[in-house]
Short mmCIF file of C-alpha atoms in Angstrom, two decimals:
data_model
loop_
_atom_site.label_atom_id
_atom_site.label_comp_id
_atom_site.label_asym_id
_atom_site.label_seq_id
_atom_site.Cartn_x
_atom_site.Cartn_y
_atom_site.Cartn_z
CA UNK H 1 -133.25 -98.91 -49.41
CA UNK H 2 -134.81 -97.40 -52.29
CA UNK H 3 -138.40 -97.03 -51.08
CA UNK H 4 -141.09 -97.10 -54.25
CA UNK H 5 -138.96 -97.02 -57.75
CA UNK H 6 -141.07 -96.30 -61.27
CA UNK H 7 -139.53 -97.31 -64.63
CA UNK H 8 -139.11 -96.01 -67.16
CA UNK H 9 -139.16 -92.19 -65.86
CA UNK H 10 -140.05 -90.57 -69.18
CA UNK H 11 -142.13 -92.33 -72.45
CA UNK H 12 -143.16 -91.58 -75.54
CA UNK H 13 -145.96 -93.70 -77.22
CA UNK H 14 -147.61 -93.43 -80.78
CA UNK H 15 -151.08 -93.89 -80.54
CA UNK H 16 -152.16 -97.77 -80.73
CA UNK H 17 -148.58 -98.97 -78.73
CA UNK H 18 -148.51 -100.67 -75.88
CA UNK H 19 -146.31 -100.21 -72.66
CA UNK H 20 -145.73 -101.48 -69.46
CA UNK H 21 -145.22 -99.02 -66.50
CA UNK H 22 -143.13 -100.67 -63.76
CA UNK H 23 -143.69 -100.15 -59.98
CA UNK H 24 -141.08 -102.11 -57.82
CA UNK H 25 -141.02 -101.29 -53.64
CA UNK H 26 -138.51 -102.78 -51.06
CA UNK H 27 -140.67 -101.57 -47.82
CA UNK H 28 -142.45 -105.07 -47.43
CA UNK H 29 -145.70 -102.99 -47.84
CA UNK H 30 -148.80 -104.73 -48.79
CA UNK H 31 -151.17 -102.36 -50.99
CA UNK H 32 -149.85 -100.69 -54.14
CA UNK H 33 -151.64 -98.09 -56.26
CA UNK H 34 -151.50 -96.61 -59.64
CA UNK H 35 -152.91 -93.04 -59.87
CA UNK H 36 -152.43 -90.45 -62.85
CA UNK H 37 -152.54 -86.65 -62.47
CA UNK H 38 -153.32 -84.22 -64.69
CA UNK H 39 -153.71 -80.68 -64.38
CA UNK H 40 -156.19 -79.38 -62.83
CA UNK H 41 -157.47 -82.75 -61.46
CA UNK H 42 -155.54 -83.98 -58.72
CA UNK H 43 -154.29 -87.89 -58.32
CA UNK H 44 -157.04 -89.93 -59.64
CA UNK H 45 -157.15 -93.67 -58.52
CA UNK H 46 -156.62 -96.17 -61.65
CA UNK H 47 -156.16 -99.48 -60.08
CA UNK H 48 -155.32 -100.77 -56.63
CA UNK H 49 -154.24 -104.05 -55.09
CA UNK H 50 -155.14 -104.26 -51.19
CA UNK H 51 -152.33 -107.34 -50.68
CA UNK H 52 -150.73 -110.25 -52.89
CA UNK H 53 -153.44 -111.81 -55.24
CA UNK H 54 -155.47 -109.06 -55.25
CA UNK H 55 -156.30 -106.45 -57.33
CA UNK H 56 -159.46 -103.66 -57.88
CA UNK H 57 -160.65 -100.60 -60.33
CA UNK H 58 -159.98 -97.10 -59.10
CA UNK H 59 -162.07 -94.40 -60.43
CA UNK H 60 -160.26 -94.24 -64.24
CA UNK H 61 -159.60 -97.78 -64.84
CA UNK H 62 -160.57 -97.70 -68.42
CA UNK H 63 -157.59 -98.61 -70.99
CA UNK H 64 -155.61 -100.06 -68.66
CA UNK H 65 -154.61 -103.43 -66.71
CA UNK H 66 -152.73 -104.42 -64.01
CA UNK H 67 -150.90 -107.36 -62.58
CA UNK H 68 -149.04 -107.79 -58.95
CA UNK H 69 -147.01 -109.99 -59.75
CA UNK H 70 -145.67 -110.51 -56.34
CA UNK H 71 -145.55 -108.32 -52.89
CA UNK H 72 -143.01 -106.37 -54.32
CA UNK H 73 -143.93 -105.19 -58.17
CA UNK H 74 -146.76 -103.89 -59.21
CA UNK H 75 -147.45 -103.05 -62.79
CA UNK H 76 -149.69 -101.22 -64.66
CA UNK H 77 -150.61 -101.93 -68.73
CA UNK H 78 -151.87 -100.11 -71.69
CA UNK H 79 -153.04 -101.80 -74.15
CA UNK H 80 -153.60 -99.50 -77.01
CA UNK H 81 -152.10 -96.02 -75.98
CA UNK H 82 -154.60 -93.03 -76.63
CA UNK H 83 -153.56 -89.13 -76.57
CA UNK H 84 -156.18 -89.06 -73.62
CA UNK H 85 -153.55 -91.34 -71.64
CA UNK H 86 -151.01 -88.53 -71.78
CA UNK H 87 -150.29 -88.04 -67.85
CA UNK H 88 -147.75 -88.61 -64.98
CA UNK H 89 -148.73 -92.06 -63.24
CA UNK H 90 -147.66 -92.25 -59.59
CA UNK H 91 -147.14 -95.55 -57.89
CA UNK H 92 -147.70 -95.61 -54.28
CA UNK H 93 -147.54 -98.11 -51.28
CA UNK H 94 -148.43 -98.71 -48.10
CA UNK H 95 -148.18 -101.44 -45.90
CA UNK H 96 -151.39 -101.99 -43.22
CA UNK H 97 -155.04 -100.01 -43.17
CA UNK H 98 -153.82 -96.93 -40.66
CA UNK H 99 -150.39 -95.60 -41.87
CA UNK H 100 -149.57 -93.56 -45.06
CA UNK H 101 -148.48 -93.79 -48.61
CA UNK H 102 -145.28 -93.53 -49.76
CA UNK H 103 -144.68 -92.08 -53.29
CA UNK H 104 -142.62 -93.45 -56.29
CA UNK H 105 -141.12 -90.46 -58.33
CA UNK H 106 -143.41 -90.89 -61.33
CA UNK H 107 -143.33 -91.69 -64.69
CA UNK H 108 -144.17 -89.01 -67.61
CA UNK H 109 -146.35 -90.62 -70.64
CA UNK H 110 -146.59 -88.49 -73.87
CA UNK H 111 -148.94 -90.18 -76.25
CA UNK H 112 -148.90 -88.44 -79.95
CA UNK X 1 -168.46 -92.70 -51.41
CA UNK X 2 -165.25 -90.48 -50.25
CA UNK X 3 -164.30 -87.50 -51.30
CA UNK X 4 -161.98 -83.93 -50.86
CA UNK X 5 -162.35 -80.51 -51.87
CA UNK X 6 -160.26 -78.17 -51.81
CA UNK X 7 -161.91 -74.89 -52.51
CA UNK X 8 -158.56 -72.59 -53.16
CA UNK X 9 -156.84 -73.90 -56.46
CA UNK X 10 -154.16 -70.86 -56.73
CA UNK X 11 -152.95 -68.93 -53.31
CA UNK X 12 -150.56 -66.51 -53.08
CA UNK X 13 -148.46 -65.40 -50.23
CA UNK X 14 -145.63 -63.27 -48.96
CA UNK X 15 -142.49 -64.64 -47.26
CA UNK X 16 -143.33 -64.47 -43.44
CA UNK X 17 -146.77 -64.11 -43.84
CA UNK X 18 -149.17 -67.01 -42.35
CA UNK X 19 -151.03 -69.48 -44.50
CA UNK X 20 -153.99 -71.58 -44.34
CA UNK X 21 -155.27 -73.87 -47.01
CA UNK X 22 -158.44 -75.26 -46.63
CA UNK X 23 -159.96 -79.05 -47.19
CA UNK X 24 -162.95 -80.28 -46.53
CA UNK X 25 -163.77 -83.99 -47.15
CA UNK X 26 -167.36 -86.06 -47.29
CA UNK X 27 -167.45 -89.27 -45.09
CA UNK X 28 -169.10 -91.38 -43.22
CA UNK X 29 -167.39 -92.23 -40.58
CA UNK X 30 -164.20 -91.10 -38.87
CA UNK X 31 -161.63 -90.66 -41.86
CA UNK X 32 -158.12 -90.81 -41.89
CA UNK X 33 -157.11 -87.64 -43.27
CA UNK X 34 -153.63 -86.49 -44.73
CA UNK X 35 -151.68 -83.24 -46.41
CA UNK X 36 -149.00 -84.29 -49.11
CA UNK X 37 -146.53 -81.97 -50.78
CA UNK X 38 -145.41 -82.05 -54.40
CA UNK X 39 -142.52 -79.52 -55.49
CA UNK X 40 -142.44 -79.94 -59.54
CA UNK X 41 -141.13 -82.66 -61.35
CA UNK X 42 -141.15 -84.47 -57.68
CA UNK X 43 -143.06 -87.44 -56.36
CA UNK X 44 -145.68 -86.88 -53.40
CA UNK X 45 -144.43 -85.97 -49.80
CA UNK X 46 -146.42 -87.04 -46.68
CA UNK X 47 -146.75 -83.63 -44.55
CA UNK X 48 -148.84 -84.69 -41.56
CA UNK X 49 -151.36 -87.07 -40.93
CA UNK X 50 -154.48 -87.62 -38.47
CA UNK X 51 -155.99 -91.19 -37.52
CA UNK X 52 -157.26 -90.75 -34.42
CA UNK X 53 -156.64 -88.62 -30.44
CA UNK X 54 -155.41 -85.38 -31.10
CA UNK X 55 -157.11 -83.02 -33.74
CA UNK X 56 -154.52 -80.43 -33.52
CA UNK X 57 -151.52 -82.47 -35.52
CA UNK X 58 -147.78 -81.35 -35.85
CA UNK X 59 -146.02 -82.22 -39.57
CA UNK X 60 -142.97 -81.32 -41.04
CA UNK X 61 -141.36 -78.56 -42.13
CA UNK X 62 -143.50 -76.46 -39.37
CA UNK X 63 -146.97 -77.39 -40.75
CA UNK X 64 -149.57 -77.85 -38.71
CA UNK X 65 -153.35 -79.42 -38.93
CA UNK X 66 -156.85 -79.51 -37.32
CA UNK X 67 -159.66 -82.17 -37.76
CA UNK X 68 -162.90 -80.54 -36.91
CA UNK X 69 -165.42 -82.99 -37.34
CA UNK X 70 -168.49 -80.49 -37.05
CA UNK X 71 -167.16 -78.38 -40.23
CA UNK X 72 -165.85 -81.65 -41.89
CA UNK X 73 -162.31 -79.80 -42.43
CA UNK X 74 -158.45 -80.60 -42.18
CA UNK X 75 -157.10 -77.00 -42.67
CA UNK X 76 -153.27 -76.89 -42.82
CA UNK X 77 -151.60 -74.10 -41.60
CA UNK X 78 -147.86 -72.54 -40.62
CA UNK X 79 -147.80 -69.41 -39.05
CA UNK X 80 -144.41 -68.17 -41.66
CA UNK X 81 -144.42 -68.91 -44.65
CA UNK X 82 -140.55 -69.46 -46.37
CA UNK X 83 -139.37 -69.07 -50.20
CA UNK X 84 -138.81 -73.00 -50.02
CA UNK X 85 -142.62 -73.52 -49.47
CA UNK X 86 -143.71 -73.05 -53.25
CA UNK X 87 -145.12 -76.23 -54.30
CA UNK X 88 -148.46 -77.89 -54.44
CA UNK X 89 -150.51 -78.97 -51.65
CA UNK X 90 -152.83 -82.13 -51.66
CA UNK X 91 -155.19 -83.16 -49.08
CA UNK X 92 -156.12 -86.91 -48.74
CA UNK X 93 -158.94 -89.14 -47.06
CA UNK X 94 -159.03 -93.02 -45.94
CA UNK X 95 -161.33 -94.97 -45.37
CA UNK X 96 -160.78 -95.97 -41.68
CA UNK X 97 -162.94 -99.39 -41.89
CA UNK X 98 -163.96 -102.04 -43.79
CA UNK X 99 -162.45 -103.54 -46.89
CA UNK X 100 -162.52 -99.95 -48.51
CA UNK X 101 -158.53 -99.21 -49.24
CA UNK X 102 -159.07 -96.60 -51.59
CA UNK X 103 -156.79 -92.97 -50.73
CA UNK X 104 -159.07 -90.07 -51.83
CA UNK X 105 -157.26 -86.74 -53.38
CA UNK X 106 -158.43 -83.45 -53.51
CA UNK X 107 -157.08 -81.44 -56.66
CA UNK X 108 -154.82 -79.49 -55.17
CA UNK X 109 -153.67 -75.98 -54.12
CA UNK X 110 -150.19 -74.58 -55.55
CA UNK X 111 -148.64 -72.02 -53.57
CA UNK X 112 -146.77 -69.51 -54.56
CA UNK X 113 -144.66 -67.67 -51.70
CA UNK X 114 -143.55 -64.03 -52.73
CA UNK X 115 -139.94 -62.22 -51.56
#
């Protein structure tokens, strides 16, 4: 049972590349986030997806995309990686309105 | 819309000594309200959490936390502090209704705990 697992862990981008950041969870949970946190600033919301099919902008969507691909894997896109994007994203889960989230263990973006 | 301060960005404390960090959110309604824990390089760790009954909630690691809806607060506390409890501290608010699903952070307190 590996909970909420984030790949890659570590990435380094040149500005204009594109990634994928992968968010994969075996707790049959139904909403998945994507925050980023920077110092100084907290977790910031960047996209969200409430259940399967669905999916809505956070507060600092701009720059990226997501897709849920299924109940389990969540994913989050950059299209054109800017220095601004430099951040640890968090994934996080949780699986009806009145419980908690649980925590991937992040994944560290450099963009130069 | 939601949101969660937390006033105290940098607190320092000696081993043994009590602690209190302070959040204060802005809602509506009744939120749900929790305290995470992030030691560095780690993910987020769910502390203690408040949905409803009770204000007075018991966490982990001996933390405790009180909803007082008149002061809009959800101060953590533990009444000794260990070595162990240097991290960073992050209070969170829920929507309890609707379609909202968004999870509301503050920005954090780091504690450092002194021998």
């Amino acid at each position: 049972n590996a909970g909420v697992t984030q790949n890659p862990k570590f990435q380094v981008l040149k500005t204009g590349q594109s990634m994928t950041l992968q968010c994969a969870q075996d707790m049959n949970h139904n909403s998945m986030y994507w925050y980023r946190q920077d110092p100084g600033m907290g977790l910031r919301l960047i996209y969200y997806s409430a259940s399967e099919g669905t999916t809505d902008k956070g507060e600092v969507p701009n720059g990226y995309n997501v897709s849920r691909l299924n109940k389990r894997e969540f994913s989050l896109r950059l299209e054109s990686a800017a220095p601004s994007q430099t951040s640890v994203y968090f994934c996080a889960t949780r699986r009806v309105m009145n419980t908690e989230a649980f925590f991937g263990q992040g994944t560290r973006l450099t963009v130069v | 819309a939601q949101s969660v301060t937390q006033p105290d960005i940098h607190i320092t404390v000696s081993e043994g000594a009590s602690l209190e960090l302070r959040c204060n959110y802005s809602y509506g309604a009744t939120p749900y309200l929790f305290w995470y824990v992030q030691s560095p390089g780690q993910g987020l760790q769910l502390l203690l959490k408040y949905f409803s009954g009770d204000t007075l909630v018991q966490g982990i690691k001996g933390f405790e936390a009180e909803f007082k809806r008149s002061q809009s607060s959800f101060n953590l506390r533990k009444p000794s502090v260990h070595w162990s409890d240097a991290a960073e501290y992050f209070c969170a608010v829920m929507n309890s209704g609707g379609s909202n699903y968004k999870l509301t952070f503050g920005k954090g307190t780091l504690l450092t705990v002194n021998p």
